[in-house]
Amino acid sequence: MRRMFVVFSGVVAACTFAPANGTNGATSDAAGGGSGSGSGSGSGSGSGSGSGSGSGSGSGSACPDSDGDGICDSVDDWPCGAKPNPPANFNVITLGFSMTDNNVELNNQHSTLLVVHPNQQFNVTFDYQVTVGCGDNQTCQVQLELGTDAGKQGCGDSVQVQGQQVGVFQLGTGAGNENMNLTLATAGTYKILTQPNKAQQCGGNSWTGGTPDDHLTVGIVCVHP
């Protein structure tokens, strides 16, 4: 009997997993039943950080502006709101009279703007020329009323004019210097007004015919709050 021998040879290969760099610790090979240990070191770091800080210090506040005109009280020369334009000399012609003014002084200052305190007396002076209706060869008395848009305060001057025929009109012309003290008690802005009144006496403290037109403004006064 012939014997045959069949030899099975098998190659058993053990699989070993080498630990990769950067892994620290035991690994196992379940398929091969083997175990192994290895150590490896690796380092890598990445960080990002950001910080910011800001500080500011300052002191100061909006300057006091009592009248709301955008100008600090410490430098505001007109504490009654927006400062008006100084009135210019006027030359007014109406149906009842004509009048011009010049050389205005408020409180002895060559200015048509003035700031005062409540109840502070101030002086108003100006040169004027006035023409009113007056019969030919007659003498007519003219009172120069003076005050503000808050009311008449009196008459500073009185002038006599001599009437004469001028074309179809009979007119009398005179000139002089108005000079009068005024006082205002309440804070605010006031127009100093004037007008001629053909009369023997100044009359009371009411404007003849109502408050004069703005065209007869001599100056403007601010009564300080």
mmCIF file of C-alpha atoms in Angstrom:
data_model
loop_
_atom_site.group_PDB
_atom_site.id
_atom_site.type_symbol
_atom_site.label_atom_id
_atom_site.label_comp_id
_atom_site.label_asym_id
_atom_site.label_seq_id
_atom_site.Cartn_x
_atom_site.Cartn_y
_atom_site.Cartn_z
ATOM 1 C CA MET A 1 0.000 0.000 0.000
ATOM 2 C CA ARG A 2 1.365 3.155 -1.062
ATOM 3 C CA ARG A 3 1.371 5.778 1.559
ATOM 4 C CA MET A 4 1.004 9.377 0.736
ATOM 5 C CA PHE A 5 1.959 11.979 3.102
ATOM 6 C CA VAL A 6 0.554 15.354 2.608
ATOM 7 C CA VAL A 7 2.273 17.910 4.586
ATOM 8 C CA PHE A 8 0.362 21.007 5.283
ATOM 9 C CA SER A 9 2.554 23.775 6.166
ATOM 10 C CA GLY A 10 1.247 26.943 7.389
ATOM 11 C CA VAL A 11 2.919 30.092 7.939
ATOM 12 C CA VAL A 12 1.705 31.881 10.898
ATOM 13 C CA ALA A 13 2.491 35.478 10.667
ATOM 14 C CA ALA A 14 2.164 37.600 13.680
ATOM 15 C CA CYS A 15 0.814 41.028 12.966
ATOM 16 C CA THR A 16 2.252 43.725 15.018
ATOM 17 C CA PHE A 17 0.827 47.265 15.029
ATOM 18 C CA ALA A 18 3.542 49.702 15.605
ATOM 19 C CA PRO A 19 2.389 52.658 17.592
ATOM 20 C CA ALA A 20 2.417 55.808 15.634
ATOM 21 C CA ASN A 21 4.387 58.748 16.763
ATOM 22 C CA GLY A 22 2.394 60.893 19.041
ATOM 23 C CA THR A 23 0.567 57.932 20.693
ATOM 24 C CA ASN A 24 1.389 57.089 24.204
ATOM 25 C CA GLY A 25 -0.146 53.993 25.748
ATOM 26 C CA ALA A 26 -0.859 50.240 25.194
ATOM 27 C CA THR A 27 -2.270 48.846 21.965
ATOM 28 C CA SER A 28 -3.751 45.396 21.366
ATOM 29 C CA ASP A 29 -3.987 43.084 18.379
ATOM 30 C CA ALA A 30 -7.183 41.194 18.769
ATOM 31 C CA ALA A 31 -6.686 39.211 15.594
ATOM 32 C CA GLY A 32 -3.304 37.920 16.529
ATOM 33 C CA GLY A 33 -3.863 37.686 20.208
ATOM 34 C CA GLY A 34 -0.689 39.545 20.744
ATOM 35 C CA SER A 35 -0.030 42.443 22.859
ATOM 36 C CA GLY A 36 2.587 45.014 22.727
ATOM 37 C CA SER A 37 3.463 48.252 24.243
ATOM 38 C CA GLY A 38 5.274 51.152 22.883
ATOM 39 C CA SER A 39 5.889 54.691 23.656
ATOM 40 C CA GLY A 40 6.275 57.586 21.481
ATOM 41 C CA SER A 41 6.326 61.275 22.032
ATOM 42 C CA GLY A 42 5.256 64.069 19.917
ATOM 43 C CA SER A 43 4.384 67.614 20.612
ATOM 44 C CA GLY A 44 2.392 70.131 18.806
ATOM 45 C CA SER A 45 0.795 73.220 20.075
ATOM 46 C CA GLY A 46 -1.278 75.857 18.595
ATOM 47 C CA SER A 47 -2.869 78.663 20.494
ATOM 48 C CA GLY A 48 -4.481 81.888 19.705
ATOM 49 C CA SER A 49 -5.309 84.523 22.166
ATOM 50 C CA GLY A 50 -6.304 88.088 21.897
ATOM 51 C CA SER A 51 -6.921 90.742 24.404
ATOM 52 C CA GLY A 52 -7.697 94.349 24.095
ATOM 53 C CA SER A 53 -8.194 97.022 26.559
ATOM 54 C CA GLY A 54 -8.902 100.688 26.225
ATOM 55 C CA SER A 55 -9.275 103.371 28.716
ATOM 56 C CA GLY A 56 -9.937 107.015 28.443
ATOM 57 C CA SER A 57 -10.361 109.663 30.919
ATOM 58 C CA GLY A 58 -11.463 113.182 30.523
ATOM 59 C CA SER A 59 -13.261 115.792 32.378
ATOM 60 C CA GLY A 60 -15.404 118.569 31.154
ATOM 61 C CA SER A 61 -18.978 119.389 30.345
ATOM 62 C CA ALA A 62 -20.832 121.622 27.979
ATOM 63 C CA CYS A 63 -20.374 125.202 29.030
ATOM 64 C CA PRO A 64 -23.360 126.969 30.589
ATOM 65 C CA ASP A 65 -25.515 128.634 27.932
ATOM 66 C CA SER A 66 -28.481 130.185 29.707
ATOM 67 C CA ASP A 67 -30.097 131.754 26.632
ATOM 68 C CA GLY A 68 -29.570 128.793 24.301
ATOM 69 C CA ASP A 69 -27.811 130.723 21.539
ATOM 70 C CA GLY A 70 -24.823 128.365 21.342
ATOM 71 C CA ILE A 71 -22.455 130.832 23.013
ATOM 72 C CA CYS A 72 -21.041 130.142 26.473
ATOM 73 C CA ASP A 73 -22.329 132.472 29.152
ATOM 74 C CA SER A 74 -18.748 133.393 30.048
ATOM 75 C CA VAL A 75 -18.189 135.053 26.652
ATOM 76 C CA ASP A 76 -21.754 135.897 25.589
ATOM 77 C CA ASP A 77 -22.096 139.664 25.181
ATOM 78 C CA TRP A 78 -25.845 139.377 24.400
ATOM 79 C CA PRO A 79 -27.500 137.128 27.024
ATOM 80 C CA CYS A 80 -30.979 137.446 25.502
ATOM 81 C CA GLY A 81 -30.865 134.762 22.810
ATOM 82 C CA ALA A 82 -29.546 135.314 19.313
ATOM 83 C CA LYS A 83 -27.827 138.678 19.006
ATOM 84 C CA PRO A 84 -29.722 140.987 16.613
ATOM 85 C CA ASN A 85 -28.177 143.162 13.949
ATOM 86 C CA PRO A 86 -27.592 146.724 15.171
ATOM 87 C CA PRO A 87 -30.335 149.019 13.878
ATOM 88 C CA ALA A 88 -29.120 151.550 11.353
ATOM 89 C CA ASN A 89 -30.177 155.204 11.170
ATOM 90 C CA PHE A 90 -33.688 155.556 9.822
ATOM 91 C CA ASN A 91 -35.404 157.978 7.475
ATOM 92 C CA VAL A 92 -39.150 157.446 7.742
ATOM 93 C CA ILE A 93 -41.803 159.232 5.701
ATOM 94 C CA THR A 94 -45.475 158.765 6.538
ATOM 95 C CA LEU A 95 -48.685 160.609 5.687
ATOM 96 C CA GLY A 96 -48.552 162.485 9.004
ATOM 97 C CA PHE A 97 -44.831 163.232 9.425
ATOM 98 C CA SER A 98 -41.297 162.477 8.343
ATOM 99 C CA MET A 99 -38.375 161.839 10.678
ATOM 100 C CA THR A 100 -34.695 160.916 10.560
ATOM 101 C CA ASP A 101 -32.259 159.976 13.309
ATOM 102 C CA ASN A 102 -28.463 159.786 13.584
ATOM 103 C CA ASN A 103 -25.591 159.884 16.090
ATOM 104 C CA VAL A 104 -27.348 157.446 18.404
ATOM 105 C CA GLU A 105 -25.789 156.828 21.824
ATOM 106 C CA LEU A 106 -27.070 154.295 24.326
ATOM 107 C CA ASN A 107 -25.725 154.871 27.828
ATOM 108 C CA ASN A 108 -23.094 157.193 26.326
ATOM 109 C CA GLN A 109 -21.860 154.487 23.978
ATOM 110 C CA HIS A 110 -21.802 154.940 20.206
ATOM 111 C CA SER A 111 -23.889 151.833 19.674
ATOM 112 C CA THR A 112 -27.475 150.921 18.881
ATOM 113 C CA LEU A 113 -27.266 147.746 21.019
ATOM 114 C CA LEU A 114 -27.141 147.784 24.825
ATOM 115 C CA VAL A 115 -27.225 145.220 27.658
ATOM 116 C CA VAL A 116 -28.523 146.311 31.063
ATOM 117 C CA HIS A 117 -29.826 144.693 34.243
ATOM 118 C CA PRO A 118 -33.450 144.895 35.381
ATOM 119 C CA ASN A 119 -34.346 148.345 36.763
ATOM 120 C CA GLN A 120 -30.997 149.743 35.641
ATOM 121 C CA GLN A 121 -31.515 153.239 34.285
ATOM 122 C CA PHE A 122 -29.909 153.956 30.925
ATOM 123 C CA ASN A 123 -29.724 156.984 28.695
ATOM 124 C CA VAL A 124 -30.845 157.339 25.080
ATOM 125 C CA THR A 125 -29.701 160.250 22.930
ATOM 126 C CA PHE A 126 -29.809 160.907 19.202
ATOM 127 C CA ASP A 127 -29.995 163.780 16.769
ATOM 128 C CA TYR A 128 -33.156 164.071 14.731
ATOM 129 C CA GLN A 129 -34.951 166.066 12.094
ATOM 130 C CA VAL A 130 -38.709 166.081 11.916
ATOM 131 C CA THR A 131 -41.329 167.516 9.583
ATOM 132 C CA VAL A 132 -45.010 167.723 10.455
ATOM 133 C CA GLY A 133 -48.049 169.342 8.954
ATOM 134 C CA CYS A 134 -48.204 172.976 10.157
ATOM 135 C CA GLY A 135 -50.170 175.889 8.696
ATOM 136 C CA ASP A 136 -48.294 178.520 6.744
ATOM 137 C CA ASN A 137 -46.846 181.178 9.093
ATOM 138 C CA GLN A 138 -47.971 179.257 12.142
ATOM 139 C CA THR A 139 -45.868 177.893 15.007
ATOM 140 C CA CYS A 140 -46.518 174.266 15.925
ATOM 141 C CA GLN A 141 -45.268 172.365 18.968
ATOM 142 C CA VAL A 142 -43.898 168.860 18.467
ATOM 143 C CA GLN A 143 -43.271 166.352 21.272
ATOM 144 C CA LEU A 144 -40.698 163.594 20.708
ATOM 145 C CA GLU A 145 -42.206 160.503 22.305
ATOM 146 C CA LEU A 146 -39.767 157.829 23.423
ATOM 147 C CA GLY A 147 -40.071 154.340 24.881
ATOM 148 C CA THR A 148 -39.995 150.730 23.773
ATOM 149 C CA ASP A 149 -42.296 148.182 22.197
ATOM 150 C CA ALA A 150 -43.388 147.463 25.792
ATOM 151 C CA GLY A 151 -44.723 151.004 26.169
ATOM 152 C CA LYS A 152 -44.093 154.713 25.946
ATOM 153 C CA GLN A 153 -42.026 156.190 28.786
ATOM 154 C CA GLY A 154 -42.369 159.864 28.049
ATOM 155 C CA CYS A 155 -41.038 162.643 25.818
ATOM 156 C CA GLY A 156 -37.428 163.613 25.795
ATOM 157 C CA ASP A 157 -37.619 166.729 23.671
ATOM 158 C CA SER A 158 -40.047 169.363 22.535
ATOM 159 C CA VAL A 159 -39.474 171.465 19.439
ATOM 160 C CA GLN A 160 -41.311 174.336 17.796
ATOM 161 C CA VAL A 161 -41.612 174.327 14.035
ATOM 162 C CA GLN A 162 -42.593 177.193 11.740
ATOM 163 C CA GLY A 163 -45.151 176.285 9.103
ATOM 164 C CA GLN A 164 -44.661 177.267 5.480
ATOM 165 C CA GLN A 165 -46.116 176.481 2.102
ATOM 166 C CA VAL A 166 -44.239 173.688 0.331
ATOM 167 C CA GLY A 167 -45.964 173.076 -2.986
ATOM 168 C CA VAL A 168 -49.476 172.014 -2.081
ATOM 169 C CA PHE A 169 -48.484 171.214 1.520
ATOM 170 C CA GLN A 170 -48.103 173.366 4.580
ATOM 171 C CA LEU A 171 -45.283 171.910 6.629
ATOM 172 C CA GLY A 172 -43.059 172.762 9.550
ATOM 173 C CA THR A 173 -39.569 171.332 9.958
ATOM 174 C CA GLY A 174 -37.379 171.279 13.045
ATOM 175 C CA ALA A 175 -34.312 169.521 14.426
ATOM 176 C CA GLY A 176 -32.832 168.805 17.823
ATOM 177 C CA ASN A 177 -31.284 166.263 20.143
ATOM 178 C CA GLU A 178 -33.478 163.716 21.895
ATOM 179 C CA ASN A 179 -32.164 162.926 25.392
ATOM 180 C CA MET A 180 -34.033 160.761 27.881
ATOM 181 C CA ASN A 181 -33.478 158.139 30.579
ATOM 182 C CA LEU A 182 -35.345 154.846 30.434
ATOM 183 C CA THR A 183 -35.755 151.936 32.848
ATOM 184 C CA LEU A 184 -36.969 148.406 32.174
ATOM 185 C CA ALA A 185 -37.865 145.998 34.953
ATOM 186 C CA THR A 186 -38.424 142.700 33.144
ATOM 187 C CA ALA A 187 -35.740 140.580 31.461
ATOM 188 C CA GLY A 188 -35.991 140.346 27.683
ATOM 189 C CA THR A 189 -35.222 142.114 24.415
ATOM 190 C CA TYR A 190 -36.791 145.508 23.685
ATOM 191 C CA LYS A 191 -36.829 147.870 20.725
ATOM 192 C CA ILE A 192 -36.275 151.506 21.611
ATOM 193 C CA LEU A 193 -38.850 153.460 19.607
ATOM 194 C CA THR A 194 -39.633 157.095 18.992
ATOM 195 C CA GLN A 195 -42.142 159.200 17.109
ATOM 196 C CA PRO A 196 -43.152 162.861 16.854
ATOM 197 C CA ASN A 197 -46.493 164.008 18.166
ATOM 198 C CA LYS A 198 -47.812 167.453 17.284
ATOM 199 C CA ALA A 199 -49.114 168.558 20.685
ATOM 200 C CA GLN A 200 -48.508 171.150 23.361
ATOM 201 C CA GLN A 201 -47.935 168.527 26.064
ATOM 202 C CA CYS A 202 -46.322 165.117 26.081
ATOM 203 C CA GLY A 203 -49.427 163.445 27.414
ATOM 204 C CA GLY A 204 -49.577 160.199 29.411
ATOM 205 C CA ASN A 205 -47.618 156.996 29.014
ATOM 206 C CA SER A 206 -49.527 155.775 25.996
ATOM 207 C CA TRP A 207 -48.192 156.054 22.480
ATOM 208 C CA THR A 208 -50.167 158.492 20.363
ATOM 209 C CA GLY A 209 -51.905 156.394 17.723
ATOM 210 C CA GLY A 210 -50.477 153.103 19.083
ATOM 211 C CA THR A 211 -47.003 151.596 19.212
ATOM 212 C CA PRO A 212 -44.717 153.104 16.547
ATOM 213 C CA ASP A 213 -43.715 151.052 13.560
ATOM 214 C CA ASP A 214 -40.461 149.054 13.716
ATOM 215 C CA HIS A 215 -39.002 151.452 11.138
ATOM 216 C CA LEU A 216 -38.773 153.996 13.964
ATOM 217 C CA THR A 217 -36.391 151.813 15.982
ATOM 218 C CA VAL A 218 -33.544 153.814 17.508
ATOM 219 C CA GLY A 219 -31.807 150.893 19.185
ATOM 220 C CA ILE A 220 -32.290 147.512 20.859
ATOM 221 C CA VAL A 221 -31.722 146.771 24.529
ATOM 222 C CA CYS A 222 -31.254 143.414 26.268
ATOM 223 C CA VAL A 223 -32.361 143.321 29.884
ATOM 224 C CA HIS A 224 -30.184 140.642 31.453
ATOM 225 C CA PRO A 225 -32.114 137.714 32.966
#
